Coordinates of C-alpha atoms and ligand atoms in Angstrom, one line a residue:
M1 CA 79.0 247.7 -175.2
V2 CA 76.4 245.6 -177.0
R3 CA 77.2 245.2 -180.7
G4 CA 74.6 245.3 -183.5
T5 CA 74.1 242.4 -185.8
K6 CA 73.1 242.4 -189.5
L7 CA 69.9 241.0 -190.8
E8 CA 69.6 240.7 -194.6
V9 CA 66.1 240.7 -195.9
Y10 CA 65.3 239.1 -199.3
V11 CA 62.0 239.6 -201.1
G12 CA 61.7 237.0 -203.8
S13 CA 65.2 236.5 -205.1
H14 CA 66.3 240.1 -204.5
Q15 CA 68.0 241.5 -201.5
A16 CA 65.6 244.2 -200.2
E17 CA 67.7 245.6 -197.5
E18 CA 70.2 245.1 -194.7
I19 CA 69.0 245.9 -191.2
W20 CA 71.3 246.4 -188.2
T21 CA 69.6 245.3 -185.0
L22 CA 70.4 244.3 -181.5
P23 CA 70.8 240.6 -180.8
G24 CA 67.8 239.1 -179.2
Q25 CA 65.2 241.0 -181.0
L26 CA 62.1 239.2 -182.4
L27 CA 62.2 238.8 -186.1
W28 CA 58.6 239.9 -186.3
D29 CA 59.3 243.2 -184.6
I30 CA 62.3 243.9 -186.7
L31 CA 60.4 243.2 -190.0
E32 CA 57.3 245.2 -188.9
S33 CA 59.4 248.2 -187.9
R34 CA 60.8 248.3 -191.4
G35 CA 57.4 247.9 -193.1
H36 CA 57.8 244.2 -194.1
H37 CA 54.4 242.8 -193.1
V38 CA 54.4 239.1 -192.4
K39 CA 51.0 237.3 -192.6
G40 CA 49.7 236.2 -189.2
E41 CA 46.2 236.4 -188.0
C42 CA 47.1 236.8 -184.3
G43 CA 49.2 239.9 -185.1
G44 CA 52.4 238.6 -183.7
R45 CA 51.1 237.2 -180.4
G46 CA 52.4 233.7 -181.3
T47 CA 49.1 231.8 -181.3
C48 CA 48.0 231.4 -184.9
G49 CA 51.1 229.6 -186.2
H50 CA 50.9 231.3 -189.6
C51 CA 53.8 233.8 -189.8
W52 CA 56.3 231.4 -191.4
V53 CA 59.4 232.9 -193.0
R54 CA 62.5 231.1 -194.2
V55 CA 65.5 232.0 -192.1
E56 CA 69.2 231.2 -192.3
G57 CA 72.0 232.2 -189.8
E58 CA 72.2 232.7 -186.1
V59 CA 68.7 232.7 -184.6
S60 CA 67.2 231.3 -181.5
P61 CA 66.1 227.6 -181.6
P62 CA 62.4 226.9 -181.7
G63 CA 60.7 226.7 -178.3
P64 CA 58.1 224.0 -177.4
E65 CA 55.2 226.0 -178.8
E66 CA 56.8 226.7 -182.2
S67 CA 58.0 223.1 -182.4
R68 CA 54.4 222.0 -181.9
F69 CA 53.2 224.2 -184.7
M70 CA 56.1 222.8 -186.9
L71 CA 55.1 219.2 -186.2
E72 CA 51.3 219.8 -186.6
Q73 CA 51.7 221.7 -189.9
G74 CA 54.6 219.6 -191.3
V75 CA 56.8 222.6 -191.9
S76 CA 59.8 222.3 -194.2
P77 CA 63.3 222.8 -192.8
G78 CA 64.6 226.4 -192.4
F79 CA 61.1 227.9 -191.9
R80 CA 60.4 229.7 -188.6
L81 CA 57.5 231.6 -187.1
A82 CA 58.6 235.3 -187.3
C83 CA 57.0 236.1 -183.9
H84 CA 58.8 233.3 -182.1
C85 CA 62.2 233.6 -183.7
R86 CA 64.9 235.9 -182.2
V87 CA 67.8 237.1 -184.2
L88 CA 71.0 236.4 -182.3
G89 CA 73.7 237.1 -184.9
P90 CA 74.1 237.6 -188.6
A91 CA 71.1 236.1 -190.4
Q92 CA 69.1 236.2 -193.6
V93 CA 65.3 236.2 -193.9
Y94 CA 63.5 235.3 -197.2
L95 CA 60.0 236.8 -197.7
S96 CA 57.2 236.4 -200.3
S97 CA 58.6 234.0 -202.8
M98 CA 56.1 231.5 -204.3
E99 CA 58.9 228.9 -204.2
L100 CA 59.4 229.4 -200.5
S101 CA 56.1 228.1 -199.2
P102 CA 56.8 226.1 -196.0
F103 CA 54.3 223.5 -197.1
L104 CA 54.2 221.1 -200.1
K105 CA 51.9 223.0 -202.4
A106 CA 48.7 221.9 -204.0
E107 CA 49.3 223.5 -207.4
G108 CA 51.3 220.6 -208.7
R109 CA 54.8 221.9 -207.9
A110 CA 56.3 221.3 -204.5
L111 CA 59.7 222.7 -203.6
G112 CA 60.6 222.9 -207.2
F113 CA 59.5 219.5 -208.4
E114 CA 56.4 218.2 -210.3
I115 CA 54.0 216.1 -208.3
A116 CA 53.9 212.9 -210.4
P117 CA 53.9 209.9 -208.0
E118 CA 54.2 206.2 -208.8
V119 CA 50.7 205.8 -207.4
K120 CA 47.9 207.4 -209.4
R121 CA 44.1 207.5 -209.6
I122 CA 42.8 206.5 -213.0
S123 CA 39.3 206.1 -214.4
G124 CA 37.8 204.0 -217.1
A125 CA 34.4 202.8 -218.4
V126 CA 33.5 199.1 -218.7
P127 CA 31.8 198.6 -222.0
P128 CA 28.3 197.2 -222.0
R129 CA 27.9 193.4 -222.5
T130 CA 27.4 192.2 -226.0
E131 CA 24.2 190.5 -226.9
E132 CA 25.7 187.1 -226.4
G133 CA 26.9 188.2 -222.9
T134 CA 29.8 185.8 -223.0
E135 CA 32.5 188.3 -221.9
T136 CA 33.9 187.8 -218.4
L137 CA 34.2 190.7 -215.9
W138 CA 38.0 190.4 -216.3
E139 CA 37.8 190.8 -220.1
R140 CA 35.4 193.8 -219.8
L141 CA 37.7 195.4 -217.1
A142 CA 40.8 194.9 -219.4
Q143 CA 39.0 196.9 -222.0
A144 CA 38.2 199.7 -219.5
F145 CA 41.9 199.9 -218.5
P146 CA 43.9 198.8 -221.5
E147 CA 47.2 200.2 -220.2
S148 CA 47.1 198.4 -216.9
H149 CA 47.8 194.9 -215.6
L150 CA 44.9 193.8 -213.4
C151 CA 46.3 193.1 -210.0
L152 CA 43.1 193.3 -207.9
T153 CA 42.4 191.3 -204.8
F154 CA 39.8 188.5 -204.9
D155 CA 37.7 190.6 -202.5
N156 CA 37.8 193.5 -205.0
W157 CA 36.7 191.2 -207.9
N158 CA 33.8 190.0 -205.8
R159 CA 32.7 193.6 -205.0
L160 CA 33.0 194.6 -208.6
S161 CA 30.9 191.6 -209.8
T162 CA 28.0 193.0 -207.8
E163 CA 28.7 196.7 -208.8
V164 CA 29.1 196.2 -212.5
S165 CA 25.8 195.6 -214.4
R166 CA 25.3 194.6 -218.0
G167 CA 25.4 198.2 -219.2
E168 CA 28.3 200.6 -219.4
V169 CA 29.7 201.5 -216.0
S170 CA 32.1 204.2 -215.0
L171 CA 34.9 203.1 -212.7
N172 CA 37.6 204.7 -210.6
G173 CA 40.8 202.9 -210.0
V174 CA 44.2 203.2 -208.4
A175 CA 47.3 202.1 -210.1
I176 CA 50.8 201.6 -208.7
G177 CA 53.0 202.0 -211.8
P178 CA 51.4 199.7 -214.5
C179 CA 49.4 197.6 -211.9
L180 CA 45.8 198.4 -211.3
V181 CA 45.3 197.5 -207.6
E182 CA 41.9 198.9 -206.7
V183 CA 38.7 199.5 -208.8
T184 CA 35.4 200.7 -207.6
A185 CA 32.1 201.8 -209.2
S186 CA 30.6 203.2 -206.1
S187 CA 33.0 205.8 -204.8
T188 CA 36.1 207.9 -205.5
P189 CA 39.1 206.3 -203.7
R190 CA 41.4 208.4 -201.6
V191 CA 45.0 208.0 -202.8
L192 CA 47.3 208.4 -199.9
G193 CA 50.9 207.5 -199.1
V194 CA 53.1 207.5 -196.0
A195 CA 56.8 208.6 -195.9
V196 CA 58.8 206.9 -193.1
D197 CA 62.2 207.9 -191.8
I198 CA 63.6 205.1 -189.6
G199 CA 66.2 206.6 -187.4
T200 CA 68.3 204.6 -184.9
T201 CA 66.9 206.8 -182.1
S202 CA 63.5 208.0 -183.5
L203 CA 60.9 207.3 -186.1
Y204 CA 59.0 209.8 -188.2
A205 CA 56.0 209.2 -190.4
A206 CA 54.0 211.6 -192.6
L207 CA 50.6 210.9 -194.2
V208 CA 50.6 212.6 -197.7
D209 CA 47.8 213.1 -200.2
L210 CA 49.4 211.8 -203.4
E211 CA 47.0 213.8 -205.6
D212 CA 47.6 217.3 -204.4
G213 CA 50.9 216.8 -202.4
R214 CA 49.4 218.0 -199.1
R215 CA 51.0 216.6 -195.9
L216 CA 47.9 215.6 -193.9
S217 CA 49.5 214.7 -190.6
V218 CA 52.8 213.8 -189.1
V219 CA 53.8 211.6 -186.1
T220 CA 57.1 210.9 -184.4
R221 CA 58.1 208.5 -181.7
G222 CA 61.2 206.8 -180.3
N223 CA 62.5 203.7 -182.1
P224 CA 61.4 200.8 -179.8
Q225 CA 64.6 199.0 -180.7
K226 CA 66.4 201.3 -178.3
T227 CA 65.9 198.8 -175.5
Y228 CA 68.1 196.4 -177.5
G229 CA 71.0 198.9 -177.9
A230 CA 71.6 202.6 -178.4
D231 CA 73.5 202.5 -181.7
V232 CA 73.6 200.5 -184.9
I233 CA 76.5 198.3 -183.8
S234 CA 74.8 197.1 -180.7
R235 CA 71.6 196.4 -182.7
V236 CA 73.7 194.4 -185.1
S237 CA 75.2 192.4 -182.2
R238 CA 71.8 191.8 -180.8
A239 CA 70.4 190.6 -184.1
T240 CA 73.3 188.3 -184.9
E241 CA 74.4 187.0 -181.5
N242 CA 71.0 186.4 -179.8
R243 CA 68.7 183.6 -180.8
G244 CA 65.6 185.2 -182.4
G245 CA 67.3 188.6 -182.1
L246 CA 66.7 189.6 -185.8
T247 CA 63.1 188.5 -185.6
R248 CA 62.5 190.5 -182.4
L249 CA 64.2 193.7 -183.7
N250 CA 62.2 193.4 -186.9
E251 CA 58.9 192.8 -185.2
V252 CA 59.1 195.7 -182.8
L253 CA 60.0 198.0 -185.6
V254 CA 57.3 196.9 -188.0
A255 CA 54.7 197.0 -185.1
A256 CA 55.8 200.6 -184.4
V257 CA 55.5 201.7 -188.1
N258 CA 52.0 200.0 -188.3
S259 CA 50.9 201.8 -185.2
M260 CA 52.1 205.1 -186.6
I261 CA 50.2 204.5 -189.8
D262 CA 47.1 203.7 -187.7
E263 CA 47.5 206.8 -185.7
L264 CA 48.0 209.0 -188.8
T265 CA 45.0 207.6 -190.7
S266 CA 42.6 207.6 -187.7
F267 CA 43.7 211.2 -186.8
H268 CA 42.7 212.1 -190.4
G269 CA 39.5 210.0 -190.5
V270 CA 40.7 207.7 -193.3
S271 CA 41.5 204.0 -193.4
P272 CA 45.0 202.4 -193.6
A273 CA 43.6 200.7 -196.7
D274 CA 43.6 204.2 -198.4
V275 CA 47.4 204.2 -198.2
Y276 CA 48.9 202.6 -201.3
Q277 CA 52.6 203.3 -200.9
V278 CA 55.1 203.6 -198.0
V279 CA 58.4 205.2 -198.9
A280 CA 61.0 204.2 -196.3
V281 CA 64.4 205.8 -195.6
G282 CA 66.9 205.1 -192.9
N283 CA 70.5 204.0 -192.4
P284 CA 71.4 200.6 -193.9
V285 CA 71.1 198.7 -190.7
M286 CA 67.7 200.1 -189.9
L287 CA 66.4 199.3 -193.4
H288 CA 67.7 195.8 -193.2
L289 CA 66.0 195.3 -189.8
F290 CA 62.8 196.8 -191.1
A291 CA 62.8 194.2 -193.9
G292 CA 63.8 191.5 -191.5
L293 CA 67.1 190.9 -193.4
D294 CA 70.3 189.6 -192.1
V295 CA 72.6 192.3 -190.7
R296 CA 75.7 190.1 -190.2
G297 CA 77.5 192.0 -193.0
F298 CA 77.5 195.2 -190.9
G299 CA 79.4 193.5 -188.0
G300 CA 82.8 194.2 -189.6
A301 CA 84.6 195.7 -192.6
P302 CA 83.7 196.2 -195.4
F303 CA 80.2 196.6 -193.9
V304 CA 78.1 195.2 -196.8
G305 CA 74.5 194.1 -196.3
V306 CA 72.1 192.0 -198.3
F307 CA 71.0 194.9 -200.6
R308 CA 71.9 198.4 -201.4
H309 CA 69.7 199.3 -204.4
S310 CA 66.2 200.8 -204.2
W311 CA 63.6 198.2 -203.8
S312 CA 59.9 197.8 -203.7
E313 CA 57.8 194.9 -202.5
T314 CA 54.2 194.3 -201.5
A315 CA 53.6 195.9 -198.1
S316 CA 52.3 192.7 -196.7
T317 CA 55.7 191.1 -197.3
F318 CA 57.1 193.6 -194.8
G319 CA 54.1 193.0 -192.5
I320 CA 53.0 196.6 -193.1
R321 CA 49.2 197.0 -192.9
I322 CA 48.0 199.3 -195.7
H323 CA 46.0 198.6 -198.8
P324 CA 46.3 194.8 -199.4
R325 CA 48.0 195.4 -202.7
G326 CA 49.9 198.4 -201.4
Q327 CA 53.7 198.7 -201.7
V328 CA 56.7 199.5 -199.6
R329 CA 59.5 201.3 -201.5
I330 CA 62.9 201.5 -199.9
L331 CA 65.2 204.3 -201.3
P332 CA 68.7 203.3 -202.3
Q333 CA 71.7 203.3 -200.0
V334 CA 75.2 204.4 -200.7
G335 CA 77.4 202.0 -198.8
G336 CA 78.8 201.1 -195.4
F337 CA 76.6 203.0 -192.9
V338 CA 75.6 205.7 -195.4
G339 CA 72.0 205.0 -196.2
A340 CA 68.8 206.0 -197.9
D341 CA 68.3 208.8 -195.3
V342 CA 71.3 210.6 -196.6
V343 CA 70.3 210.0 -200.2
A344 CA 66.8 211.4 -199.4
G345 CA 68.3 214.4 -197.6
L346 CA 70.4 215.2 -200.7
L347 CA 67.2 215.1 -202.8
T348 CA 66.0 218.2 -201.0
L349 CA 69.1 220.4 -201.8
D350 CA 69.0 222.8 -204.6
L351 CA 72.3 222.3 -206.3
H352 CA 71.7 225.3 -208.6
G353 CA 74.6 227.7 -208.2
R354 CA 76.4 225.5 -205.6
E355 CA 79.9 224.3 -206.5
T356 CA 81.2 222.7 -203.4
F357 CA 79.3 221.8 -200.2
L358 CA 79.3 219.4 -197.3
Y359 CA 76.2 217.6 -196.0
L360 CA 76.5 216.3 -192.5
D361 CA 74.0 214.3 -190.4
I362 CA 75.5 214.1 -186.9
G363 CA 74.3 211.5 -184.4
T364 CA 75.7 208.4 -182.8
N365 CA 76.9 207.7 -186.3
G366 CA 77.9 210.7 -188.4
E367 CA 77.2 210.5 -192.1
M368 CA 79.0 213.0 -194.4
V369 CA 78.8 213.8 -198.1
L370 CA 81.0 216.1 -200.0
Y371 CA 79.9 217.5 -203.4
H372 CA 82.2 219.3 -205.8
K373 CA 81.3 220.2 -209.4
G374 CA 79.1 217.1 -210.1
E375 CA 81.3 214.6 -208.1
W376 CA 80.3 213.1 -204.8
W377 CA 82.1 211.4 -201.9
A378 CA 80.6 210.0 -198.7
C379 CA 81.8 208.4 -195.5
S380 CA 80.5 207.6 -192.0
A381 CA 82.1 207.9 -188.6
A382 CA 81.2 206.3 -185.3
A383 CA 80.9 209.4 -183.2
G384 CA 79.5 207.6 -180.2
P385 CA 76.6 208.7 -178.0
A386 CA 78.2 212.0 -176.6
F387 CA 76.3 214.2 -179.0
E388 CA 73.1 212.8 -177.7
G389 CA 74.2 213.2 -174.0
G390 CA 75.3 209.5 -173.7
N391 CA 78.3 208.6 -171.6
I392 CA 78.3 212.2 -170.2
S393 CA 78.1 212.6 -166.4
S394 CA 75.3 215.2 -166.7
G395 CA 74.2 214.2 -170.2
M396 CA 70.5 213.9 -171.2
R397 CA 68.4 214.1 -174.3
A398 CA 66.9 217.4 -175.5
E399 CA 63.9 217.3 -173.2
P400 CA 62.5 219.7 -170.6
G401 CA 65.3 220.3 -168.0
A402 CA 68.1 220.0 -170.6
V403 CA 70.6 222.9 -170.9
D404 CA 70.4 223.5 -174.7
R405 CA 72.4 226.7 -175.0
V406 CA 75.3 228.2 -173.1
W407 CA 77.1 231.5 -173.8
V408 CA 79.6 233.9 -172.2
Q409 CA 78.4 237.3 -171.0
E410 CA 80.8 239.6 -169.1
D411 CA 83.1 236.7 -168.5
K412 CA 80.4 234.7 -166.9
I413 CA 78.7 231.5 -168.2
Q414 CA 75.0 232.0 -169.0
F415 CA 72.6 229.2 -170.0
N416 CA 69.2 228.4 -171.2
V417 CA 67.1 225.4 -170.0
L418 CA 64.4 223.7 -172.1
G419 CA 61.0 224.1 -170.4
E420 CA 60.3 226.0 -167.2
G421 CA 62.1 224.1 -164.4
P422 CA 65.7 224.0 -163.2
P423 CA 68.6 222.5 -165.2
L424 CA 68.7 218.7 -165.0
G425 CA 71.6 218.0 -167.5
F426 CA 73.1 218.9 -170.9
C427 CA 71.8 217.9 -174.2
G428 CA 74.3 217.7 -177.1
S429 CA 74.0 221.4 -178.2
G430 CA 74.3 222.6 -174.6
L431 CA 77.4 220.5 -174.1
I432 CA 79.1 221.7 -177.3
D433 CA 78.3 225.3 -176.3
L434 CA 79.6 224.8 -172.8
V435 CA 83.0 223.4 -174.0
A436 CA 83.2 226.3 -176.5
A437 CA 82.5 228.8 -173.7
M438 CA 85.1 227.2 -171.5
L439 CA 87.7 227.4 -174.3
E440 CA 86.8 231.0 -174.7
L441 CA 87.3 231.7 -171.0
G442 CA 90.6 229.8 -171.0
W443 CA 89.3 227.1 -168.6
L444 CA 90.4 224.4 -171.0
N445 CA 93.7 224.2 -172.9
Q446 CA 94.1 223.1 -176.5
N447 CA 94.4 219.4 -175.7
G448 CA 91.3 219.5 -173.6
T449 CA 92.7 219.5 -170.1
L450 CA 90.8 221.4 -167.5
S451 CA 92.8 224.4 -166.2
P452 CA 94.1 224.5 -162.6
I453 CA 91.3 227.0 -161.8
Q454 CA 88.8 224.2 -162.4
G455 CA 90.9 221.7 -160.4
G456 CA 92.9 220.4 -163.3
P457 CA 92.2 216.9 -164.8
Q458 CA 90.7 215.7 -161.5
G459 CA 88.3 218.7 -161.3
S460 CA 85.0 219.6 -162.9
F461 CA 82.9 222.7 -163.6
V462 CA 79.5 222.9 -162.0
L463 CA 77.0 225.1 -163.9
N464 CA 74.5 225.7 -161.0
E465 CA 76.8 225.6 -158.0
S466 CA 74.8 228.3 -156.1
A467 CA 71.5 226.5 -156.7
A468 CA 69.4 225.4 -153.7
P469 CA 70.9 222.3 -152.0
E470 CA 68.1 220.0 -152.9
L471 CA 68.6 220.7 -156.7
R472 CA 70.7 218.4 -158.8
R473 CA 74.2 219.7 -159.7
V474 CA 74.8 219.9 -163.4
G475 CA 78.4 220.0 -164.5
I476 CA 81.1 218.7 -166.8
N477 CA 84.3 216.8 -165.8
Q478 CA 87.5 215.8 -167.6
N479 CA 86.1 212.5 -168.8
D480 CA 83.1 214.2 -170.4
I481 CA 85.4 216.5 -172.3
R482 CA 87.4 213.5 -173.5
Q483 CA 84.2 211.9 -174.7
L484 CA 83.3 215.0 -176.6
Q485 CA 86.8 215.2 -178.1
L486 CA 86.5 211.6 -179.4
A487 CA 83.1 212.4 -181.0
K488 CA 84.1 215.6 -182.6
A489 CA 87.4 214.1 -183.9
A490 CA 85.5 211.3 -185.6
I491 CA 83.4 213.8 -187.6
R492 CA 86.4 216.1 -188.3
T493 CA 88.5 213.1 -189.5
G494 CA 85.8 212.2 -192.1
V495 CA 85.5 215.7 -193.3
D496 CA 89.3 216.2 -193.6
I497 CA 89.8 212.9 -195.4
M498 CA 87.1 213.6 -197.9
L499 CA 88.4 217.0 -198.7
E500 CA 91.9 215.6 -199.1
R501 CA 90.7 212.8 -201.5
A502 CA 88.8 215.4 -203.5
G503 CA 91.8 217.6 -203.8
L504 CA 90.0 220.5 -202.1
S505 CA 90.8 222.8 -199.2
V506 CA 88.4 224.3 -196.7
S507 CA 88.3 227.6 -198.6
D508 CA 86.6 225.8 -201.5
L509 CA 83.5 225.0 -199.4
D510 CA 80.7 227.4 -200.0
R511 CA 78.1 225.7 -197.8
V512 CA 77.9 223.2 -194.9
Y513 CA 74.4 221.7 -194.5
L514 CA 73.7 220.2 -191.1
A515 CA 70.8 217.7 -191.4
G516 CA 68.9 216.1 -188.6
T517 CA 67.2 217.6 -185.6
F518 CA 70.5 217.8 -183.7
G519 CA 72.2 219.7 -186.5
Q520 CA 69.3 222.2 -186.5
Y521 CA 70.2 223.3 -182.9
L522 CA 73.9 223.6 -183.2
R523 CA 75.5 227.0 -183.0
P524 CA 78.0 227.5 -185.9
A525 CA 80.3 229.5 -183.7
S526 CA 80.5 226.7 -181.1
I527 CA 81.1 223.8 -183.5
L528 CA 83.8 225.9 -185.1
R529 CA 85.4 226.7 -181.7
L530 CA 85.6 223.0 -181.0
G531 CA 87.1 222.2 -184.4
L532 CA 84.3 219.8 -185.2
L533 CA 84.4 221.4 -188.7
P534 CA 87.3 223.0 -190.5
P535 CA 87.3 226.8 -190.3
V536 CA 84.6 227.7 -192.7
R537 CA 82.6 231.0 -192.6
P538 CA 80.0 230.6 -189.8
E539 CA 77.3 232.0 -192.1
S540 CA 78.0 229.2 -194.5
I541 CA 76.7 226.6 -192.0
I542 CA 73.0 226.0 -192.4
G543 CA 70.8 223.7 -190.3
I544 CA 68.2 222.1 -192.6
G545 CA 66.3 220.0 -190.1
N546 CA 65.0 216.5 -190.9
A547 CA 66.0 216.6 -194.6
A548 CA 65.7 212.8 -194.8
A549 CA 62.0 212.9 -194.0
E550 CA 61.5 215.7 -196.5
G551 CA 63.3 213.7 -199.2
A552 CA 61.2 210.7 -198.4
I553 CA 58.1 212.8 -199.0
M554 CA 59.5 214.1 -202.3
A555 CA 60.1 210.5 -203.4
L556 CA 56.6 209.6 -202.4
L557 CA 55.3 212.4 -204.6
S558 CA 57.5 212.0 -207.6
R559 CA 58.7 209.0 -209.5
E560 CA 61.3 211.3 -211.0
K561 CA 62.7 212.0 -207.5
Q562 CA 62.9 208.2 -206.9
K563 CA 64.9 207.9 -210.1
E564 CA 67.1 210.8 -209.1
A565 CA 67.7 209.0 -205.8
D566 CA 68.9 206.0 -207.7
R567 CA 71.3 208.1 -209.8
L568 CA 72.6 209.9 -206.8
A569 CA 73.3 206.7 -204.8
R570 CA 75.2 205.3 -207.8
S571 CA 77.3 208.4 -208.3
I572 CA 78.5 208.8 -204.7
R573 CA 81.9 207.3 -204.0
Y574 CA 81.9 205.7 -200.6
L575 CA 85.1 205.9 -198.5
E576 CA 85.6 203.4 -195.8
L577 CA 87.3 205.6 -193.3
A578 CA 89.0 203.0 -191.1
S579 CA 90.8 201.5 -194.1
Q580 CA 92.3 204.9 -195.2
P581 CA 96.1 204.8 -194.6
D582 CA 96.1 208.3 -192.9
F583 CA 93.0 207.6 -190.7
Q584 CA 94.9 207.3 -187.4
E585 CA 97.1 210.3 -188.1
V586 CA 94.2 212.5 -189.0
F587 CA 92.1 211.3 -186.1
L588 CA 94.8 212.0 -183.5
R589 CA 95.4 215.4 -185.0
S590 CA 91.6 216.1 -184.8
L591 CA 91.4 215.4 -181.0
D592 CA 92.9 218.8 -180.0
F593 CA 90.8 222.0 -180.0
P594 CA 91.9 224.8 -182.4
S595 CA 94.2 227.3 -180.8
Ligands
FES1 S1 51.6 236.0 -186.2 FE1 50.5 234.4 -185.3 S2 52.0 233.0 -184.7 FE2 53.1 234.6 -185.5

């Protein structure tokens, strides 16, 4: 018998109704059948990319087409196209609230904050020359912009000296904080910024109009440092143990960011010189490598680098090619491997009404933050590459051919493959689902040993055994399961130790936010079955997508958000996990799967 599942529909802040539906139904169809009309010019055919609604709970992951719309339109985490999204389990959908626009809005308020960036367009009028005509251009300009320091390039002064006549002249300028960095009499300058999230695996950059808050274009690409090591520790080794290693890692990263800025600006028909500020977030090692700073301190405990505070510097100092007086601002880090990406992600959360929550960004390194009644704790755990398919016999990244979802139906394992072709391997979410399914079927015992049905510890499970002989066999063996156990135990240890230090129990947690692309695709039921998290309510686990990038955009648009990031980073207590006396004990306990 197929069981129904509950969809809660909220209109504005009020719950409009509860709908019982069959799992697998399109959200669009469910809503339309109950008279909730979602805006979408193509009438639910999936081609216009306009039927965005905010969804929480168990729904299908975005497919390639929806992901493309998300990327092109720069959609905020949690928003889905109703006609692409299927309801798979208990879920909530939020409709028609002004505050829930998927895009940063032009009316001056974006996701609940005022657009008031550090970079501003200002105007002034140069007074006419006196009869004696002895005032310099500098003196006349200082009268036009009395609040600003004049920080123009020589080139700009030379342009102005031909543009500004003897009479009164109206001028447009751009200021970064108190510094006037561009002045012109002949045009109205564009005032743009770029938010950059420097991940160990991938890079993200968004071009943002700093006057109206619109996200103009977004680009992502792999971190070119990958060829020098998959994780932060191997990058640190490369930078410190190889002659010229630091310079090389810095150069490839800066070149990639410059090329992304070029791509963003040329796509939008503007110049890199129209970009006045880059706000960069990332983990501490990535930020140090971006700045070309020594990462030796991250080679061993207590993992302290050259800087931790927020920091701004002329873009040219970083080798970043934007406006010649443009600025790079790095958001603050917390400590150890908990960096500005986590701080930025926290900026996006609405703490209103939340008492206790966890924020997790799971990758090769897992960063975790616990919040309870105004207090913060953070730690990081080396999870290793298993969650990204590394060190797994059939592991691969979430690309076409990857098994991204596995479930049990009538005691048989079913799976979904990204793209059209046959399965080529498992990405992290598929692997976690598969192990959860094997536990459910009794093919694995509590300590992770394969059952005799699967050939015991020497055996393996092959997903596509009956496939044509020429196709690749995709399976999992005992070693893969051990790798996954090590990874999930690392995360769980961090969570348990933070809860213990805060004097909290799992029942105190009212939300678990999973940040990052990987977190977005994890099924709450599967991660709970593995014991990656303590036993919270599945519906309290919320994937929030690339929150770090969202937070970087917020900081780009709001000086207040930059200050909030500083306050947050200062108030978070960092726990160095390996030096906690109970670390080994909790880690060993976390290796087993829940019974
Ligand atoms: S209605 Fe057009 S994409 Fe959904």
